[in-house]
mmCIF file of C-alpha atoms in Angstrom:
data_model
loop_
_atom_site.group_PDB
_atom_site.id
_atom_site.type_symbol
_atom_site.label_atom_id
_atom_site.label_comp_id
_atom_site.label_asym_id
_atom_site.label_seq_id
_atom_site.Cartn_x
_atom_site.Cartn_y
_atom_site.Cartn_z
ATOM 1 C CA MET B 3 -27.380 -89.525 -74.487
ATOM 2 C CA GLU B 4 -25.667 -87.657 -71.677
ATOM 3 C CA PHE B 5 -23.444 -88.989 -68.952
ATOM 4 C CA VAL B 6 -23.343 -86.877 -65.821
ATOM 5 C CA GLY B 7 -20.491 -87.355 -63.433
ATOM 6 C CA ILE B 8 -19.699 -85.957 -60.011
ATOM 7 C CA ARG B 9 -18.357 -82.753 -61.504
ATOM 8 C CA PRO B 10 -20.705 -79.812 -62.146
ATOM 9 C CA GLU B 11 -20.109 -80.002 -65.943
ATOM 10 C CA ASN B 12 -21.672 -82.643 -68.103
ATOM 11 C CA THR B 13 -19.751 -85.198 -70.129
ATOM 12 C CA GLN B 14 -20.840 -85.509 -73.723
ATOM 13 C CA VAL B 15 -21.340 -89.105 -74.944
ATOM 14 C CA LEU B 16 -20.693 -89.811 -78.648
ATOM 15 C CA SER B 17 -21.209 -93.069 -80.417
ATOM 16 C CA TYR B 18 -18.974 -94.371 -83.230
ATOM 17 C CA GLN B 19 -18.967 -96.960 -85.970
ATOM 18 C CA THR B 20 -15.189 -96.835 -86.640
ATOM 19 C CA LEU B 21 -12.709 -96.428 -83.784
ATOM 20 C CA PRO B 22 -12.012 -92.663 -83.556
ATOM 21 C CA THR B 23 -8.685 -91.142 -82.512
ATOM 22 C CA PRO B 24 -9.663 -87.675 -81.163
ATOM 23 C CA SER B 25 -7.037 -85.060 -80.799
ATOM 24 C CA GLY B 26 -5.900 -83.527 -77.476
ATOM 25 C CA ASN B 27 -5.558 -85.289 -74.109
ATOM 26 C CA CYS B 28 -7.327 -88.510 -75.125
ATOM 27 C CA ALA B 29 -7.204 -92.187 -74.130
ATOM 28 C CA ILE B 30 -8.365 -95.260 -75.996
ATOM 29 C CA ILE B 31 -9.073 -98.011 -73.511
ATOM 30 C CA PHE B 32 -9.038 -101.654 -74.607
ATOM 31 C CA ARG B 33 -10.222 -104.922 -73.161
ATOM 32 C CA SER B 34 -7.755 -107.217 -74.883
ATOM 33 C CA TYR B 35 -4.023 -107.045 -75.470
ATOM 34 C CA TRP B 36 -4.600 -108.212 -79.066
ATOM 35 C CA ALA B 37 -6.683 -105.056 -79.786
ATOM 36 C CA LEU B 38 -4.280 -102.906 -77.844
ATOM 37 C CA PHE B 39 -1.320 -104.193 -79.804
ATOM 38 C CA GLU B 40 -2.998 -103.679 -83.113
ATOM 39 C CA GLN B 41 -3.818 -99.975 -82.341
ATOM 40 C CA PHE B 42 -0.298 -99.470 -80.843
ATOM 41 C CA GLN B 43 1.299 -100.874 -83.994
ATOM 42 C CA ARG B 44 -0.908 -98.674 -86.200
ATOM 43 C CA CYS B 45 0.078 -95.560 -84.220
ATOM 44 C CA ALA B 46 3.777 -96.475 -84.358
ATOM 45 C CA HIS B 47 3.600 -97.088 -88.132
ATOM 46 C CA ASP B 48 1.745 -93.843 -88.719
ATOM 47 C CA LYS B 49 4.204 -91.948 -86.511
ATOM 48 C CA ALA B 50 1.248 -90.642 -84.415
ATOM 49 C CA ALA B 51 1.675 -88.651 -81.207
ATOM 50 C CA PHE B 52 0.827 -91.565 -78.897
ATOM 51 C CA ARG B 53 1.963 -93.157 -75.671
ATOM 52 C CA LEU B 54 1.092 -96.350 -73.886
ATOM 53 C CA MET B 55 -0.045 -96.006 -70.235
ATOM 54 C CA PRO B 56 2.874 -97.045 -68.008
ATOM 55 C CA GLY B 57 1.373 -100.316 -66.778
ATOM 56 C CA SER B 58 0.149 -101.114 -70.211
ATOM 57 C CA GLU B 59 3.572 -100.543 -71.797
ATOM 58 C CA LYS B 60 5.194 -103.091 -69.514
ATOM 59 C CA ALA B 61 2.294 -105.560 -69.886
ATOM 60 C CA LEU B 62 2.121 -105.241 -73.712
ATOM 61 C CA GLN B 63 5.883 -105.683 -74.037
ATOM 62 C CA TRP B 64 5.664 -108.903 -71.972
ATOM 63 C CA PHE B 65 2.483 -110.153 -73.756
ATOM 64 C CA MET B 66 3.815 -109.578 -77.270
ATOM 65 C CA GLY B 67 7.267 -110.734 -76.376
ATOM 66 C CA ASP B 68 5.815 -114.056 -75.280
ATOM 67 C CA VAL B 69 3.679 -114.286 -78.469
ATOM 68 C CA ILE B 70 6.599 -113.545 -80.654
ATOM 69 C CA GLU B 71 8.833 -116.089 -78.905
ATOM 70 C CA LEU B 72 6.152 -118.768 -78.994
ATOM 71 C CA PHE B 73 5.615 -118.170 -82.699
ATOM 72 C CA ASN B 74 9.262 -118.161 -83.641
ATOM 73 C CA HIS B 75 10.869 -120.521 -81.176
ATOM 74 C CA GLY B 76 8.109 -122.455 -79.441
ATOM 75 C CA THR B 77 9.087 -120.912 -76.165
ATOM 76 C CA ARG B 78 6.270 -121.409 -73.561
ATOM 77 C CA PRO B 79 4.784 -118.011 -72.506
ATOM 78 C CA SER B 80 4.970 -116.734 -68.953
ATOM 79 C CA PHE B 81 2.354 -113.999 -69.379
ATOM 80 C CA PRO B 82 -0.616 -114.885 -67.111
ATOM 81 C CA SER B 83 -3.317 -115.256 -69.862
ATOM 82 C CA LEU B 84 -0.899 -117.104 -72.172
ATOM 83 C CA PHE B 85 1.210 -119.496 -70.038
ATOM 84 C CA ARG B 86 -1.107 -122.489 -70.524
ATOM 85 C CA TYR B 87 -0.370 -122.534 -74.256
ATOM 86 C CA GLY B 88 2.446 -124.901 -75.190
ATOM 87 C CA THR B 89 2.289 -124.309 -78.969
ATOM 88 C CA PHE B 90 1.337 -121.399 -81.184
ATOM 89 C CA ASP B 91 -1.408 -123.505 -82.825
ATOM 90 C CA GLU B 92 -2.985 -124.048 -79.409
ATOM 91 C CA LEU B 93 -2.834 -120.349 -78.678
ATOM 92 C CA ILE B 94 -4.549 -119.538 -82.014
ATOM 93 C CA LYS B 95 -7.242 -122.161 -81.440
ATOM 94 C CA ARG B 96 -8.104 -120.910 -77.985
ATOM 95 C CA GLU B 97 -7.749 -117.180 -78.637
ATOM 96 C CA SER B 98 -9.441 -117.229 -82.067
ATOM 97 C CA ASP B 99 -12.525 -115.445 -80.809
ATOM 98 C CA PHE B 100 -10.459 -112.235 -80.656
ATOM 99 C CA ALA B 101 -10.875 -110.559 -84.022
ATOM 100 C CA ASP B 102 -7.567 -108.807 -83.845
ATOM 101 C CA ILE B 103 -5.545 -111.984 -83.588
ATOM 102 C CA THR B 104 -5.823 -112.704 -87.286
ATOM 103 C CA ARG B 105 -4.053 -109.425 -88.150
ATOM 104 C CA VAL B 106 -1.398 -110.058 -85.484
ATOM 105 C CA VAL B 107 -0.666 -113.549 -86.900
ATOM 106 C CA ASP B 108 -0.370 -111.968 -90.388
ATOM 107 C CA LEU B 109 2.225 -109.551 -89.013
ATOM 108 C CA LEU B 110 4.204 -112.370 -87.321
ATOM 109 C CA THR B 111 4.066 -114.395 -90.576
ATOM 110 C CA ARG B 112 5.567 -111.495 -92.482
ATOM 111 C CA GLY B 113 8.554 -111.514 -90.078
ATOM 112 C CA TYR B 114 7.629 -109.285 -87.155
ATOM 113 C CA ARG B 115 10.266 -109.911 -84.431
ATOM 114 C CA LEU B 116 11.292 -108.628 -80.968
ATOM 115 C CA GLN B 117 13.409 -105.876 -82.559
ATOM 116 C CA ASN B 118 10.349 -104.640 -84.473
ATOM 117 C CA LEU B 119 8.442 -104.423 -81.182
ATOM 118 C CA THR B 120 11.331 -102.525 -79.518
ATOM 119 C CA GLU B 121 11.452 -100.108 -82.534
ATOM 120 C CA SER B 122 7.679 -99.515 -82.295
ATOM 121 C CA LEU B 123 7.971 -98.903 -78.542
ATOM 122 C CA SER B 124 10.663 -96.321 -79.126
ATOM 123 C CA ARG B 125 8.310 -94.290 -81.391
ATOM 124 C CA GLN B 126 6.175 -93.220 -78.435
ATOM 125 C CA ILE B 127 6.434 -89.576 -77.505
ATOM 126 C CA ARG B 128 7.521 -88.789 -73.946
ATOM 127 C CA ASN B 129 5.539 -85.635 -73.669
ATOM 128 C CA THR B 130 2.330 -86.099 -71.657
ATOM 129 C CA SER B 131 0.185 -83.185 -72.946
ATOM 130 C CA ASN B 132 -1.921 -83.473 -76.150
ATOM 131 C CA VAL B 133 -1.106 -87.054 -76.520
ATOM 132 C CA LEU B 134 -3.176 -90.128 -77.520
ATOM 133 C CA TRP B 135 -2.900 -92.584 -74.620
ATOM 134 C CA LEU B 136 -3.422 -96.320 -75.281
ATOM 135 C CA GLY B 137 -4.025 -98.815 -72.438
ATOM 136 C CA MET B 138 -6.058 -101.310 -70.452
ATOM 137 C CA PRO B 139 -8.614 -100.251 -67.757
ATOM 138 C CA GLU B 140 -6.436 -101.598 -64.941
ATOM 139 C CA HIS B 141 -3.611 -99.282 -65.941
ATOM 140 C CA THR B 142 -5.677 -96.032 -65.736
ATOM 141 C CA LYS B 143 -5.333 -95.587 -61.953
ATOM 142 C CA ASN B 144 -4.994 -91.901 -60.915
ATOM 143 C CA MET B 145 -5.292 -90.794 -64.586
ATOM 144 C CA GLU B 146 -7.921 -88.553 -66.133
ATOM 145 C CA PHE B 147 -8.350 -87.576 -69.808
ATOM 146 C CA ASP B 148 -10.344 -84.857 -71.518
ATOM 147 C CA LYS B 149 -11.625 -87.543 -73.956
ATOM 148 C CA VAL B 150 -11.922 -91.274 -73.524
ATOM 149 C CA VAL B 151 -12.728 -93.866 -76.221
ATOM 150 C CA ILE B 152 -14.023 -97.236 -75.055
ATOM 151 C CA ALA B 153 -12.774 -99.593 -77.704
ATOM 152 C CA ASP B 154 -15.325 -101.897 -79.362
ATOM 153 C CA ASP B 155 -13.302 -104.983 -78.292
ATOM 154 C CA PHE B 156 -15.029 -104.553 -74.822
ATOM 155 C CA PHE B 157 -18.267 -105.827 -76.298
ATOM 156 C CA SER B 158 -17.148 -108.218 -78.998
ATOM 157 C CA GLN B 159 -15.870 -110.734 -76.472
ATOM 158 C CA THR B 160 -18.564 -110.450 -73.806
ATOM 159 C CA ASN B 161 -19.167 -114.253 -73.772
ATOM 160 C CA MET B 162 -15.578 -114.827 -72.765
ATOM 161 C CA VAL B 163 -15.604 -112.413 -69.783
ATOM 162 C CA LYS B 164 -17.521 -112.613 -66.512
ATOM 163 C CA LYS B 165 -20.284 -109.987 -66.382
ATOM 164 C CA GLU B 166 -18.964 -108.426 -63.157
ATOM 165 C CA ALA B 167 -15.443 -108.108 -64.618
ATOM 166 C CA LEU B 168 -16.742 -106.518 -67.805
ATOM 167 C CA VAL B 169 -18.985 -104.058 -65.950
ATOM 168 C CA SER B 170 -16.101 -103.160 -63.668
ATOM 169 C CA SER B 171 -13.753 -102.513 -66.649
ATOM 170 C CA VAL B 172 -16.370 -100.400 -68.462
ATOM 171 C CA TYR B 173 -17.015 -98.396 -65.241
ATOM 172 C CA THR B 174 -13.250 -97.820 -64.812
ATOM 173 C CA ALA B 175 -12.981 -96.626 -68.383
ATOM 174 C CA ILE B 176 -15.992 -94.244 -68.039
ATOM 175 C CA SER B 177 -14.777 -92.830 -64.750
ATOM 176 C CA ARG B 178 -11.536 -91.473 -66.356
ATOM 177 C CA VAL B 179 -13.217 -88.983 -68.684
ATOM 178 C CA ARG B 180 -13.664 -85.205 -68.251
ATOM 179 C CA SER B 181 -15.587 -83.971 -71.244
ATOM 180 C CA GLU B 182 -16.121 -86.445 -74.153
ATOM 181 C CA LEU B 183 -16.795 -90.145 -73.961
ATOM 182 C CA TYR B 184 -16.847 -92.167 -77.149
ATOM 183 C CA VAL B 185 -18.689 -95.499 -77.065
ATOM 184 C CA PRO B 186 -19.310 -98.096 -79.749
ATOM 185 C CA GLU B 187 -22.577 -97.638 -81.718
ATOM 186 C CA ASP B 188 -24.137 -100.758 -80.048
ATOM 187 C CA PHE B 189 -23.312 -99.658 -76.478
ATOM 188 C CA ASP B 190 -26.963 -98.916 -75.579
ATOM 189 C CA THR B 191 -28.016 -102.354 -76.848
ATOM 190 C CA TRP B 192 -25.309 -103.988 -74.754
ATOM 191 C CA VAL B 193 -26.380 -102.102 -71.601
ATOM 192 C CA LYS B 194 -30.021 -103.184 -72.149
ATOM 193 C CA GLN B 195 -29.033 -106.810 -72.689
ATOM 194 C CA LEU B 196 -26.806 -106.683 -69.564
ATOM 195 C CA SER B 197 -29.637 -105.242 -67.389
ATOM 196 C CA SER B 198 -32.147 -107.861 -68.675
ATOM 197 C CA ASN B 199 -29.903 -110.771 -67.533
#
């Protein structure tokens, strides 16, 4: 499969079974904050050369800060997608379709606190060349990357997202790549299903 953009050169499209972390100027773009947090935490733990996109850093800090405070103190969240949850059990019940939430809950149960989040955030490198960027589609404005990985969480939650919003997010992610685009193995199947609806 080949993706041809507006530039004279072609973009190579590669499929994956397991989320890759290519070297060089690369971005992994996620659809959910649960998946973004899990990869962020993995990179921080592994001391990888990574950085959150500026908008994603603020949003993830807010999102996870609310999750941690709800879990530990029952403090009602203010993050837009979480504020309707009055208890952590209610959040788990309503957000359980996100595969990554189970691993996040496990981390919280083992004592993950706000200071752990702050410590993980401090492990980002501030250099902007040859770095693995992590973020959400809406935070990629005015950014381009040699390589872009569309995380598989885009397609695992399609029933929870409006078709137009999902297509827009995928388009945004695809439009940020210069040379290599990595898509989940079942990307072609998803596109065919989408076009048949």
